């Protein structure tokens, strides 16, 4: 038996089309949605990601400004840039690409992004509001996980969802999004003992560890639905997920890498920018 493939391409195309149709329908003279992407790295994967956001934005009619501060940017410069963009009337949404210089973490800067412009949920206020069941922008990748499950009508209520990975950008926000949909949620991480025993109890398994081949057929309950968030470089220069390809013989359905969560993430970012630009009557999100 081979698992059904939960491609993200169709859903991503639908989301992009809806964004571009709504932008095309904006009244003449109305401000266009503007996404500011702050980057300070030459990391290849990050550079590729920023380019793909800029290109998807251009196609959808979202103006995307990439602010490249260079890999030697100091924390002060990064902070000042994010604060200025948060204050700028003309900017609808802001994201900071990772990695950041030195040992800088996104969590060190997220609070500088106005929550109303925090289209990738980097401000701790956004995560807190999400946890409290209030309106907030969720990190686009975590939201892509649940949107993909919903698109394929995977029943979540009362089902056991196991997330492997507890990062602030994927694992933790995914907990709240899955709980909101009435799943019973377990989170595993690098210190979890007996990982296969836990993941084998999952009806829905979200792999977000960033380790290629971490989850093998032995980790998967027959028929389980798997969303593979991992994007790991493979020796042939491509990207692979966290789930071993042989696991597809056990799973009921699995999202591919590439072509699963990734394109949905980018499309959701654009949708968030449009929301940030057009829902100017607060409260949104604060
Ligand atoms: P991270 O390194 O911040 O977090 C990884 C998490 O996995 C940690 O919580 C860690 O405890 C856990 N983990 C690591 N090794 C483990 C192991 N052997 N067993 C169990 N748990 C383990 O990474 P992240 O930013 O959350 O990203 C996770 C993956 O998702 C990466 O491959 C990343 O490239 C990918 N990602 C994809 C998208 C997308 O749009 N497709 C977006 C963001 C991240």
Tab-separated table of C-alpha atoms and ligand atoms in Angstrom:
chain	number	residue	atom	x	y	z
A	1	UNK	CA	0.000	0.000	0.000
A	2	UNK	CA	1.327	3.429	-0.861
A	3	UNK	CA	0.202	6.493	1.062
A	4	UNK	CA	-1.937	9.163	-0.575
A	5	UNK	CA	0.071	12.288	-1.379
A	6	UNK	CA	-1.117	15.456	0.360
A	7	UNK	CA	0.310	17.938	-2.118
A	8	UNK	CA	0.237	21.599	-1.122
A	9	UNK	CA	0.373	22.871	-4.690
A	10	UNK	CA	-3.369	23.152	-5.369
A	11	UNK	CA	-4.181	24.720	-2.014
A	12	UNK	CA	-1.285	27.168	-2.426
A	13	UNK	CA	-2.485	28.111	-5.920
A	14	UNK	CA	-6.024	28.680	-4.608
A	15	UNK	CA	-4.741	30.866	-1.779
A	16	UNK	CA	-2.531	32.887	-4.138
A	17	UNK	CA	-5.362	33.341	-6.629
A	18	UNK	CA	-7.684	34.527	-3.907
A	19	UNK	CA	-5.075	37.017	-2.677
A	20	UNK	CA	-4.415	38.377	-6.145
A	21	UNK	CA	-8.150	38.628	-6.930
A	22	UNK	CA	-8.745	40.562	-3.723
A	23	UNK	CA	-5.823	42.872	-4.461
A	24	UNK	CA	-7.050	43.435	-8.008
A	25	UNK	CA	-10.450	44.377	-6.549
A	26	UNK	CA	-9.029	47.011	-4.181
A	27	UNK	CA	-10.438	50.448	-4.972
A	28	UNK	CA	-8.314	52.635	-7.234
A	29	UNK	CA	-5.976	54.686	-5.092
A	30	UNK	CA	-6.270	52.343	-2.094
A	31	UNK	CA	-2.872	51.497	-0.631
A	32	UNK	CA	-1.390	48.241	-1.921
A	33	UNK	CA	-0.251	45.604	0.588
A	34	UNK	CA	3.452	45.974	1.284
A	35	UNK	CA	5.610	43.233	2.789
A	36	UNK	CA	9.009	44.165	4.201
A	37	UNK	CA	11.493	41.294	4.468
A	38	UNK	CA	14.540	41.988	6.628
A	39	UNK	CA	17.496	39.752	5.948
A	40	UNK	CA	21.064	39.709	7.273
A	41	UNK	CA	22.564	36.493	5.989
A	42	UNK	CA	24.164	34.911	2.950
A	43	UNK	CA	22.812	31.486	3.959
A	44	UNK	CA	21.779	29.773	0.732
A	45	UNK	CA	18.498	28.261	1.952
A	46	UNK	CA	17.443	31.559	3.520
A	47	UNK	CA	18.336	33.536	0.397
A	48	UNK	CA	16.326	31.078	-1.693
A	49	UNK	CA	13.351	31.391	0.674
A	50	UNK	CA	13.424	35.194	0.555
A	51	UNK	CA	13.623	35.118	-3.255
A	52	UNK	CA	10.672	32.749	-3.464
A	53	UNK	CA	8.574	34.974	-1.179
A	54	UNK	CA	9.480	38.035	-3.264
A	55	UNK	CA	8.563	36.275	-6.488
A	56	UNK	CA	5.255	34.904	-5.144
A	57	UNK	CA	4.451	38.377	-3.766
A	58	UNK	CA	5.130	40.054	-7.114
A	59	UNK	CA	2.822	37.595	-8.905
A	60	UNK	CA	0.024	38.175	-6.392
A	61	UNK	CA	0.300	41.974	-6.454
A	62	UNK	CA	1.876	42.307	-3.005
A	63	UNK	CA	4.711	44.817	-3.032
A	64	UNK	CA	7.717	43.135	-1.437
A	65	UNK	CA	10.705	45.147	-0.245
A	66	UNK	CA	13.752	43.143	0.742
A	67	UNK	CA	15.987	45.021	3.178
A	68	UNK	CA	19.355	43.286	3.124
A	69	UNK	CA	21.370	44.488	6.106
A	70	UNK	CA	24.352	42.261	5.299
A	71	UNK	CA	25.788	39.474	7.403
A	72	UNK	CA	27.762	41.907	9.586
A	73	UNK	CA	24.664	43.800	10.699
A	74	UNK	CA	24.785	44.606	14.406
A	75	UNK	CA	21.887	43.877	16.782
A	76	UNK	CA	21.301	47.643	17.032
A	77	UNK	CA	20.903	48.014	13.293
A	78	UNK	CA	18.552	45.053	13.075
A	79	UNK	CA	16.482	46.358	16.008
A	80	UNK	CA	16.301	49.881	14.597
A	81	UNK	CA	15.256	48.563	11.180
A	82	UNK	CA	12.432	46.458	12.616
A	83	UNK	CA	11.252	49.320	14.836
A	84	UNK	CA	11.253	51.772	11.912
A	85	UNK	CA	9.301	49.356	9.724
A	86	UNK	CA	6.808	48.790	12.543
A	87	UNK	CA	6.245	52.534	12.726
A	88	UNK	CA	6.131	53.089	8.946
A	89	UNK	CA	2.587	53.859	7.717
A	90	UNK	CA	3.363	52.423	4.285
A	91	UNK	CA	4.374	48.933	5.503
A	92	UNK	CA	1.628	46.339	6.016
A	93	UNK	CA	3.614	43.256	7.045
A	94	UNK	CA	7.114	42.492	8.301
A	95	UNK	CA	9.172	39.328	8.426
A	96	UNK	CA	12.763	38.798	9.539
A	97	UNK	CA	14.549	36.003	7.703
A	98	UNK	CA	16.679	33.599	9.717
A	99	UNK	CA	19.469	32.884	10.489
A	100	UNK	CA	20.370	36.236	12.005
A	101	UNK	CA	24.012	37.273	12.482
A	102	UNK	CA	26.070	35.827	15.343
A	103	UNK	CA	23.998	33.881	17.783
A	104	UNK	CA	21.032	36.213	17.251
A	105	UNK	CA	17.691	34.489	17.469
A	106	UNK	CA	14.406	35.627	16.024
A	107	UNK	CA	13.052	35.548	19.576
A	108	UNK	CA	15.504	38.358	20.450
A	109	UNK	CA	13.876	40.681	17.899
A	110	UNK	CA	10.281	39.473	17.507
A	111	UNK	CA	8.934	41.935	20.077
A	112	UNK	CA	10.025	44.808	17.828
A	113	UNK	CA	7.546	43.789	15.125
A	114	UNK	CA	4.165	45.461	15.614
A	115	UNK	CA	1.712	42.554	16.222
A	116	UNK	CA	-0.634	44.086	13.637
A	117	UNK	CA	2.156	43.653	11.049
A	118	UNK	CA	3.533	40.404	12.460
A	119	UNK	CA	2.548	38.285	9.450
A	120	UNK	CA	4.784	35.363	10.438
A	121	UNK	CA	3.928	35.337	14.135
A	122	UNK	CA	7.394	36.260	15.425
A	123	UNK	CA	6.278	38.565	18.243
A	124	UNK	CA	5.812	36.641	21.512
A	125	UNK	CA	2.534	38.560	21.897
A	126	UNK	CA	1.265	36.794	18.788
A	127	UNK	CA	2.084	33.356	20.210
A	128	UNK	CA	0.567	34.324	23.563
A	129	UNK	CA	-2.629	35.530	21.920
A	130	UNK	CA	-2.775	32.339	19.865
A	131	UNK	CA	-2.450	30.302	23.061
A	132	UNK	CA	-5.216	32.366	24.659
A	133	UNK	CA	-7.549	31.760	21.722
A	134	UNK	CA	-7.420	35.404	20.600
A	135	UNK	CA	-6.961	36.707	17.065
A	136	UNK	CA	-3.326	36.768	16.058
A	137	UNK	CA	-1.174	35.950	13.085
A	138	UNK	CA	0.086	32.389	13.534
A	139	UNK	CA	3.503	31.539	12.099
A	140	UNK	CA	2.675	30.708	8.487
A	141	UNK	CA	4.332	27.271	8.594
A	142	UNK	CA	2.334	26.114	11.611
A	143	UNK	CA	-0.847	27.412	10.008
A	144	UNK	CA	0.072	25.639	6.756
A	145	UNK	CA	0.046	22.326	8.665
A	146	UNK	CA	-3.568	22.707	9.741
A	147	UNK	CA	-4.714	24.294	6.484
A	148	UNK	CA	-3.315	21.315	4.582
A	149	UNK	CA	-5.102	18.892	6.932
A	150	UNK	CA	-8.348	20.831	6.511
A	151	UNK	CA	-7.966	20.993	2.744
A	152	UNK	CA	-7.802	17.206	2.611
A	153	UNK	CA	-10.668	16.965	5.125
A	154	UNK	CA	-8.650	15.085	7.695
A	155	UNK	CA	-10.814	14.749	10.769
A	156	UNK	CA	-9.007	16.217	13.773
A	157	UNK	CA	-11.650	16.260	16.493
A	158	UNK	CA	-10.763	13.755	19.179
A	159	UNK	CA	-7.863	12.377	17.123
A	160	UNK	CA	-4.368	12.034	18.524
A	161	UNK	CA	-2.000	14.506	16.873
A	162	UNK	CA	1.684	14.025	17.682
A	163	UNK	CA	4.074	16.853	16.819
A	164	UNK	CA	7.788	16.082	16.660
A	165	UNK	CA	9.536	19.415	17.320
A	166	UNK	CA	8.842	22.147	19.868
A	167	UNK	CA	10.198	25.262	18.186
A	168	UNK	CA	8.474	28.608	18.524
A	169	UNK	CA	7.902	28.843	14.770
A	170	UNK	CA	6.429	25.406	14.137
A	171	UNK	CA	5.867	22.973	17.019
A	172	UNK	CA	4.496	25.299	19.706
A	173	UNK	CA	2.056	27.284	17.566
A	174	UNK	CA	0.939	24.024	15.891
A	175	UNK	CA	-0.079	22.774	19.364
A	176	UNK	CA	-2.597	25.602	19.722
A	177	UNK	CA	-3.896	25.383	16.169
A	178	UNK	CA	-4.480	21.638	16.554
A	179	UNK	CA	-6.015	22.025	20.032
A	180	UNK	CA	-8.370	24.669	18.612
A	181	UNK	CA	-9.549	21.986	16.194
A	182	UNK	CA	-10.184	19.608	19.102
A	183	UNK	CA	-7.288	17.241	18.489
A	184	UNK	CA	-5.594	15.585	21.459
A	185	UNK	CA	-2.049	16.876	21.138
A	186	UNK	CA	1.285	15.409	22.227
A	187	UNK	CA	4.598	17.163	21.597
A	188	UNK	CA	7.879	15.261	21.251
A	189	UNK	CA	11.341	16.778	21.054
A	190	UNK	CA	15.034	15.960	21.134
A	191	UNK	CA	14.869	14.791	24.772
A	192	UNK	CA	11.780	12.637	24.348
A	193	UNK	CA	12.285	9.032	25.371
A	194	UNK	CA	10.711	6.166	23.445
A	195	UNK	CA	9.900	8.370	20.459
A	196	UNK	CA	8.686	5.514	18.209
A	197	UNK	CA	6.321	4.247	20.923
A	198	UNK	CA	4.711	7.683	21.124
A	199	UNK	CA	4.612	8.491	17.424
A	200	UNK	CA	3.059	5.052	16.745
A	201	UNK	CA	-0.007	6.227	18.697
A	202	UNK	CA	-0.536	9.179	16.345
A	203	UNK	CA	-3.542	9.416	14.059
A	204	UNK	CA	-1.916	12.579	12.700
A	205	UNK	CA	1.856	12.969	12.852
A	206	UNK	CA	3.503	16.349	12.297
A	207	UNK	CA	7.224	15.998	11.634
A	208	UNK	CA	9.051	19.261	12.361
A	209	UNK	CA	12.449	18.236	13.724
A	210	UNK	CA	14.729	19.169	10.851
A	211	UNK	CA	16.397	15.711	10.726
A	212	UNK	CA	16.223	13.845	7.454
A	213	UNK	CA	15.006	10.276	7.810
A	214	UNK	CA	14.237	10.685	11.537
A	215	UNK	CA	10.828	9.046	11.258
A	216	UNK	CA	10.909	5.581	9.754
A	217	UNK	CA	8.185	3.027	9.089
A	218	UNK	CA	8.771	1.847	12.657
A	219	UNK	CA	7.517	5.224	13.995
A	220	UNK	CA	4.233	5.170	12.144
A	221	UNK	CA	0.879	3.641	12.906
A	222	UNK	CA	-0.538	1.974	9.788
A	223	UNK	CA	-2.897	4.397	8.076
A	224	UNK	CA	-1.691	7.505	9.940
A	225	UNK	CA	-1.744	10.900	8.241
A	226	UNK	CA	1.688	12.552	8.164
A	227	UNK	CA	2.515	16.193	7.563
A	228	UNK	CA	6.231	16.516	6.912
A	229	UNK	CA	7.440	20.023	7.700
A	230	UNK	CA	11.149	19.189	7.566
A	231	UNK	CA	13.229	20.799	4.867
A	232	UNK	CA	16.696	19.284	4.999
A	233	UNK	CA	19.427	19.456	2.376
A	234	UNK	CA	20.031	16.149	0.685
A	235	UNK	CA	23.427	15.034	-0.649
A	236	UNK	CA	22.210	15.452	-4.246
A	237	UNK	CA	21.544	19.164	-3.637
A	238	UNK	CA	17.770	18.825	-3.261
A	239	UNK	CA	15.628	18.990	-0.133
A	240	UNK	CA	14.084	16.150	1.837
A	241	UNK	CA	11.731	15.971	4.783
A	242	UNK	CA	12.046	14.306	8.188
A	243	UNK	CA	10.170	11.190	7.125
A	244	UNK	CA	11.959	8.246	5.558
A	245	UNK	CA	10.505	7.497	2.104
A	246	UNK	CA	9.837	3.874	3.152
A	247	UNK	CA	7.362	5.185	5.742
A	248	UNK	CA	5.012	5.877	2.855
A	249	UNK	CA	4.381	2.145	2.736
A	250	UNK	CA	2.834	2.304	6.208
A	251	UNK	CA	1.157	5.717	6.323
A	252	UNK	CA	-2.318	6.394	4.994
A	253	UNK	CA	-1.359	9.797	3.622
A	254	UNK	CA	1.752	11.969	3.633
A	255	UNK	CA	2.652	15.471	2.500
A	256	UNK	CA	5.615	15.556	0.120
A	257	UNK	CA	8.840	17.534	0.512
A	258	UNK	CA	9.150	19.635	-1.550
A	259	UNK	CA	5.633	20.553	-2.621
A	260	UNK	CA	3.715	20.052	0.641
A	261	UNK	CA	3.834	22.523	3.526
A	262	UNK	CA	6.329	24.873	1.790
A	263	UNK	CA	4.151	26.378	-0.960
A	264	UNK	CA	1.191	26.692	1.431
A	265	UNK	CA	3.418	28.580	3.889
A	266	UNK	CA	4.424	31.157	1.275
A	267	UNK	CA	0.828	31.600	0.094
A	268	UNK	CA	-0.406	32.068	3.677
A	269	UNK	CA	2.242	34.726	4.276
A	270	UNK	CA	0.792	36.706	1.378
A	271	UNK	CA	-2.709	36.201	2.719
A	272	UNK	CA	-1.563	37.515	6.092
A	273	UNK	CA	-0.017	40.595	4.444
A	274	UNK	CA	-3.305	41.309	2.677
A	275	UNK	CA	-5.189	40.914	5.962
A	276	UNK	CA	-2.732	43.213	7.712
A	277	UNK	CA	-3.123	45.785	4.929
A	278	UNK	CA	-6.872	45.723	4.612
A	279	UNK	CA	-8.171	45.077	8.091
A	280	UNK	CA	-6.942	48.425	9.246
A	281	UNK	CA	-9.919	48.843	11.527
A	282	UNK	CA	-8.449	47.343	14.667
A	283	UNK	CA	-8.840	45.120	16.589
A	284	UNK	CA	-6.547	42.989	14.472
A	285	UNK	CA	-4.682	41.404	15.936
A	286	UNK	CA	-4.422	43.835	18.847
B	1	LIG	P1	14.332	23.951	15.201
B	1	LIG	O1	15.707	23.428	15.014
B	1	LIG	O2	14.109	25.275	15.788
B	1	LIG	O3	13.520	22.909	16.070
B	1	LIG	C1	13.613	21.539	15.855
B	1	LIG	C2	12.832	20.828	16.919
B	1	LIG	O4	12.929	19.437	16.673
B	1	LIG	C3	13.364	21.056	18.332
B	1	LIG	O5	12.273	21.348	19.164
B	1	LIG	C4	14.006	19.743	18.723
B	1	LIG	O6	13.803	19.436	20.091
B	1	LIG	C5	13.307	18.740	17.841
B	1	LIG	N1	14.197	17.652	17.468
B	1	LIG	C6	15.419	17.756	16.888
B	1	LIG	N2	15.972	16.534	16.745
B	1	LIG	C7	15.085	15.649	17.235
B	1	LIG	C8	15.085	14.241	17.391
B	1	LIG	N3	16.119	13.504	16.979
B	1	LIG	N4	14.002	13.650	17.948
B	1	LIG	C9	12.948	14.389	18.359
B	1	LIG	N5	12.895	15.727	18.235
B	1	LIG	C10	13.945	16.356	17.682
B	1	LIG	O7	13.654	23.841	13.757
B	1	LIG	P2	12.341	24.569	13.160
B	1	LIG	O8	12.675	25.961	12.803
B	1	LIG	O9	11.160	24.278	13.990
B	1	LIG	O10	12.197	23.760	11.793
B	1	LIG	C11	11.964	22.363	11.805
B	1	LIG	C12	12.041	21.874	10.376
B	1	LIG	O11	11.020	22.498	9.619
B	1	LIG	C13	13.359	22.232	9.676
B	1	LIG	O12	13.687	21.198	8.777
B	1	LIG	C14	13.010	23.475	8.924
B	1	LIG	O13	13.819	23.654	7.782
B	1	LIG	C15	11.580	23.171	8.529
B	1	LIG	N6	10.796	24.368	8.243
B	1	LIG	C16	10.078	24.363	7.108
B	1	LIG	C17	9.302	25.460	6.782
B	1	LIG	C18	8.468	25.440	5.545
B	1	LIG	O14	7.896	26.421	5.185
B	1	LIG	N7	8.341	24.318	4.888
B	1	LIG	C19	9.296	26.574	7.602
B	1	LIG	C20	10.011	26.537	8.806
B	1	LIG	C21	10.762	25.421	9.113
